[in-house]
PDB file of C-alpha atoms in Angstrom:
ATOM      1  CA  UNK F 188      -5.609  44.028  39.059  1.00 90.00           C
ATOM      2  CA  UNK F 189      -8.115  44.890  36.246  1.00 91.00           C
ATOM      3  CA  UNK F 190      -6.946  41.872  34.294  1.00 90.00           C
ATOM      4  CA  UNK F 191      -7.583  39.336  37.594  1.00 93.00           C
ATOM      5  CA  UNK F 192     -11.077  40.631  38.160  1.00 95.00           C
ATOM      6  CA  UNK F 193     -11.771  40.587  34.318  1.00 93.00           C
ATOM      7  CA  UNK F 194     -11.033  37.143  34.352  1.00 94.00           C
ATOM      8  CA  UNK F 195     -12.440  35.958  37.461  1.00 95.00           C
ATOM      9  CA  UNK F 196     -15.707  37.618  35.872  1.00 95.00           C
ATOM     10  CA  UNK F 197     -15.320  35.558  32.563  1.00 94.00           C
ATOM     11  CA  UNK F 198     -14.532  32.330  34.592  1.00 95.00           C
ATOM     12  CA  UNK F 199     -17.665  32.864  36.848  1.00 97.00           C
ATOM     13  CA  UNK F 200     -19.713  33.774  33.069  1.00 96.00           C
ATOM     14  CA  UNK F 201     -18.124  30.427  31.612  1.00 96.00           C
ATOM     15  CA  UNK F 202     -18.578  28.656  34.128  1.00 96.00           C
ATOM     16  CA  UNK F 203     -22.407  29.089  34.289  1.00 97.00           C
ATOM     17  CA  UNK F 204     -22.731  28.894  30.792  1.00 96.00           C
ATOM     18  CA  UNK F 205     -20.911  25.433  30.678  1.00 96.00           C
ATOM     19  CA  UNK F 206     -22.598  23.928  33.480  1.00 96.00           C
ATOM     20  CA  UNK F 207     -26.281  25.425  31.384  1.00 97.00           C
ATOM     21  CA  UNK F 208     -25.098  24.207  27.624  1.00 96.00           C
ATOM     22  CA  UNK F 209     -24.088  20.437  29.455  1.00 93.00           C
ATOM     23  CA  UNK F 210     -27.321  19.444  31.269  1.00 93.00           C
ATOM     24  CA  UNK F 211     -29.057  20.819  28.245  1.00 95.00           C
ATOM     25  CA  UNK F 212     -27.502  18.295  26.352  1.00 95.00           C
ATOM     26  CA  UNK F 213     -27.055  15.236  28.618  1.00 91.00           C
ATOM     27  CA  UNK F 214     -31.057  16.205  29.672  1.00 92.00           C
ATOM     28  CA  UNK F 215     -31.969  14.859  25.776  1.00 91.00           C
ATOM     29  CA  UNK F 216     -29.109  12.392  24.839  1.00 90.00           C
ATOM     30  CA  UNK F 217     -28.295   8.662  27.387  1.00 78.00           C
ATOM     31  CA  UNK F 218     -25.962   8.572  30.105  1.00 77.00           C
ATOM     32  CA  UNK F 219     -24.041   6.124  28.215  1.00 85.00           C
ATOM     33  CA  UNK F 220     -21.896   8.563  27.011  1.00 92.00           C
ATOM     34  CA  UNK F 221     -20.692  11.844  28.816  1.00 94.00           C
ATOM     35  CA  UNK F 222     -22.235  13.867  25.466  1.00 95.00           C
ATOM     36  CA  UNK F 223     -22.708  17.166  27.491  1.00 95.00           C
ATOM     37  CA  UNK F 224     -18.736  17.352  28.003  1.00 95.00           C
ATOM     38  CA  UNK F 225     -17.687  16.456  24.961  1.00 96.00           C
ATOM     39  CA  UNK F 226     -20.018  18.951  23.391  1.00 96.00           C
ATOM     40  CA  UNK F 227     -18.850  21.590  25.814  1.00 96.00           C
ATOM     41  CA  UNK F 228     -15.349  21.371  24.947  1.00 96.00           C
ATOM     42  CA  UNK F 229     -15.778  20.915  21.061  1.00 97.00           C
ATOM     43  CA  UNK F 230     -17.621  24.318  21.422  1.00 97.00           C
ATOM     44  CA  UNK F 231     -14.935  25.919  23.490  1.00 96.00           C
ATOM     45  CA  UNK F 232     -12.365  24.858  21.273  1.00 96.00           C
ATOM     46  CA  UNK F 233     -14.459  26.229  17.915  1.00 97.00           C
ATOM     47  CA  UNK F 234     -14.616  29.782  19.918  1.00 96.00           C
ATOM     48  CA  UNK F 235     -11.037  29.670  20.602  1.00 95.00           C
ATOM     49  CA  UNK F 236     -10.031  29.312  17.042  1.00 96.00           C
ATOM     50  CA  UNK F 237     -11.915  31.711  16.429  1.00 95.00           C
ATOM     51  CA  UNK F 238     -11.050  34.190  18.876  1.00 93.00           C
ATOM     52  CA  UNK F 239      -7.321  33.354  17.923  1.00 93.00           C
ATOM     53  CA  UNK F 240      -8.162  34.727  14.517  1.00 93.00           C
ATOM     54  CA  UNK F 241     -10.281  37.502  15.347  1.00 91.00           C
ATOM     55  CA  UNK F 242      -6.994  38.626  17.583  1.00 90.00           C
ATOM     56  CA  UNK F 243      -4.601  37.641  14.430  1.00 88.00           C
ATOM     57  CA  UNK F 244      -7.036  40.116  11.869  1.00 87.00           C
ATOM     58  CA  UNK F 245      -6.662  42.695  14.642  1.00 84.00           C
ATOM     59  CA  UNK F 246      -3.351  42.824  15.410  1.00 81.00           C
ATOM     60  CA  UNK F 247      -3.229  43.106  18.789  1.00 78.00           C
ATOM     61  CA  UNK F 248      -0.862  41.520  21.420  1.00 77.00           C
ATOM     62  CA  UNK F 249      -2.507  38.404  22.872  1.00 74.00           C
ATOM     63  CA  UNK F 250      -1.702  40.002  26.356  1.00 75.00           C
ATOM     64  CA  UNK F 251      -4.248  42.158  26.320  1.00 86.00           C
ATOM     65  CA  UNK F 252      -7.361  42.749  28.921  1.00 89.00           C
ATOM     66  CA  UNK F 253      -9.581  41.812  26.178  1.00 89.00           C
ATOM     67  CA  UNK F 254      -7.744  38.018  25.103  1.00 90.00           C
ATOM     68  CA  UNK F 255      -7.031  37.355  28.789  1.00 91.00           C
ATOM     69  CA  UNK F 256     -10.883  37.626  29.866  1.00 93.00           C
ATOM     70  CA  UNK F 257     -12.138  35.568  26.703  1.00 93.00           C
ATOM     71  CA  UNK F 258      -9.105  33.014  26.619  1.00 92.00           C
ATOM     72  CA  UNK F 259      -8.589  32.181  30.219  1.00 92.00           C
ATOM     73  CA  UNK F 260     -12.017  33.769  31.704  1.00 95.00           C
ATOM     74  CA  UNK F 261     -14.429  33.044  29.636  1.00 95.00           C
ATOM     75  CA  UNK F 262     -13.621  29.977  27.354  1.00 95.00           C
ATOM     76  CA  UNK F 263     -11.302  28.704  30.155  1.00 94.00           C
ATOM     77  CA  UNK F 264     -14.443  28.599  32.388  1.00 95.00           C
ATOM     78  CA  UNK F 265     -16.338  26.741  29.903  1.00 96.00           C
ATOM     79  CA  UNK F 266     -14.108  24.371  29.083  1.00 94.00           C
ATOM     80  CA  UNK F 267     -13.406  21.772  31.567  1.00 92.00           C
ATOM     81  CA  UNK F 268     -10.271  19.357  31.449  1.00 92.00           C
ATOM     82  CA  UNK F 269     -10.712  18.024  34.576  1.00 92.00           C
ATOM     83  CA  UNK F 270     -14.372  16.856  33.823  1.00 92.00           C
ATOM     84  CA  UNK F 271     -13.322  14.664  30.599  1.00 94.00           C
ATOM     85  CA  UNK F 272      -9.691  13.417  33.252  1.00 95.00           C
ATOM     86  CA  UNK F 273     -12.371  12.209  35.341  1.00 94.00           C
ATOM     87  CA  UNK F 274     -14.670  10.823  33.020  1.00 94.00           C
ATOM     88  CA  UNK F 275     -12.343   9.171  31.301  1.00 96.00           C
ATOM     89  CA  UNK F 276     -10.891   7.261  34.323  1.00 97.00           C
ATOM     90  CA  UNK F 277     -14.383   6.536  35.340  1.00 95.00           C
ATOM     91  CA  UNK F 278     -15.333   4.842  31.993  1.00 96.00           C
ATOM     92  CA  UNK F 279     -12.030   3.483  31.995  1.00 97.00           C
ATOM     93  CA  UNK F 280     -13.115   1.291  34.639  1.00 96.00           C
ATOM     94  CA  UNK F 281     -16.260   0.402  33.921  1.00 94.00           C
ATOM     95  CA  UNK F 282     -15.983   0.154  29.713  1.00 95.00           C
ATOM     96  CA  UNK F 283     -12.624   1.077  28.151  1.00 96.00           C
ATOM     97  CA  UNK F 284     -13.294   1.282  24.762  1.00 96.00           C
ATOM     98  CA  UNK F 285     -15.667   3.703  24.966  1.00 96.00           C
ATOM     99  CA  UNK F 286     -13.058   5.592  27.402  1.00 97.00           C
ATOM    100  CA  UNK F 287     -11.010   5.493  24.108  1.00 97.00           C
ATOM    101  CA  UNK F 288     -13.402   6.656  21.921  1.00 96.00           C
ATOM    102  CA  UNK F 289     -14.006   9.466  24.214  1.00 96.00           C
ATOM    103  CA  UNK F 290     -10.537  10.643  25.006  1.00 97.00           C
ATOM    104  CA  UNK F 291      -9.685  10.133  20.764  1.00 97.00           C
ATOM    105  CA  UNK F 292     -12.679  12.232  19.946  1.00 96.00           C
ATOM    106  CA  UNK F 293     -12.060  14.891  22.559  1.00 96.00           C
ATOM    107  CA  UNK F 294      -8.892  15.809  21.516  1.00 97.00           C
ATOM    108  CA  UNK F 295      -8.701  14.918  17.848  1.00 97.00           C
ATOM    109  CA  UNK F 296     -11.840  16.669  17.503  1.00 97.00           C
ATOM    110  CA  UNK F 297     -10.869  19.549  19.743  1.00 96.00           C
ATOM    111  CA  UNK F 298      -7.486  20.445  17.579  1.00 97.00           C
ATOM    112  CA  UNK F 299     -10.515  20.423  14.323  1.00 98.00           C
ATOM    113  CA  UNK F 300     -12.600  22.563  15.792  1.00 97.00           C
ATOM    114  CA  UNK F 301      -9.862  24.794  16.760  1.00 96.00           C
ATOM    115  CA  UNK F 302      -8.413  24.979  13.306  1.00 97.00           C
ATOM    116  CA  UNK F 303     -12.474  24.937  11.840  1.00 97.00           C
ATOM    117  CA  UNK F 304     -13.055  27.937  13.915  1.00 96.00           C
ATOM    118  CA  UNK F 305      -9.841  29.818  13.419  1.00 96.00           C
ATOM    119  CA  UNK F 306     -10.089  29.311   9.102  1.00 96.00           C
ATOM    120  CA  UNK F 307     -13.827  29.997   9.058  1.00 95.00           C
ATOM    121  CA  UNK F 308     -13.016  33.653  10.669  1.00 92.00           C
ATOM    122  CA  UNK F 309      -9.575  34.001   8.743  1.00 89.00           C
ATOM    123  CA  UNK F 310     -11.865  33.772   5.920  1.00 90.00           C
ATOM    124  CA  UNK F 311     -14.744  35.893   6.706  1.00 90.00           C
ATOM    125  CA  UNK F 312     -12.379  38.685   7.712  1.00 84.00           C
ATOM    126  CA  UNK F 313      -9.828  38.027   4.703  1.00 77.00           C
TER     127      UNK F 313
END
């Protein structure tokens, strides 16, 4: 039961923080581009790198209280996978290369910034 409320309480924190961190940025960049997504889940992905290798150094089980409210609370609140699904689609429609570029630089640059996040701390805790 503690685990459920621990990670209802990191969704609801996530949550808030992504829907803050992507008006900030779509506020000072054109609606040509969903930029406040992408930069969302670039960011989400860097923090769970690193989180990964904070839990690595630590040696603790990834079942813990502590993963479970940052992994599926906390950075699964700010991340949003249905958001880029149905931004995609929409630019799909409208102009599908840049749906392309989109999609390619979400996930290509998602699995860097998961690997950038979880060296960085694998090397600052090394």
């Amino acid at each position: 039961m503690i685990t459920m409320i621990g990670v209802m309480l990191g969704g609801a924190l996530g949550g808030m923080l992504r829907l803050w961190v992507g008006n900030s940025v779509s506020r000072y960049t054109s609606g040509y581009f969903p930029w406040g997504t992408l930069t969302v889940n670039l960011t989400a992905a860097l923090m769970m790198g690193a989180a990964f290798a904070v839990w690595q150094v630590s040696g603790e089980e990834l079942g813990t209280l502590g993963w479970a409210v940052i992994a599926a609370g906390l950075l699964g609140g700010y991340s949003t996978v249905s958001t880029l699904s149905l931004q995609v689609l929409t630019l799909w429609q409208q102009r599908p290369v840049v749906a392309v570029a989109y999609l390619v630089a979400s996930l290509a640059g998602g699995l860097a910034m998961v690997v950038s996040g979880h060296l960085s701390i694998a090397m600052v805790m090394a």
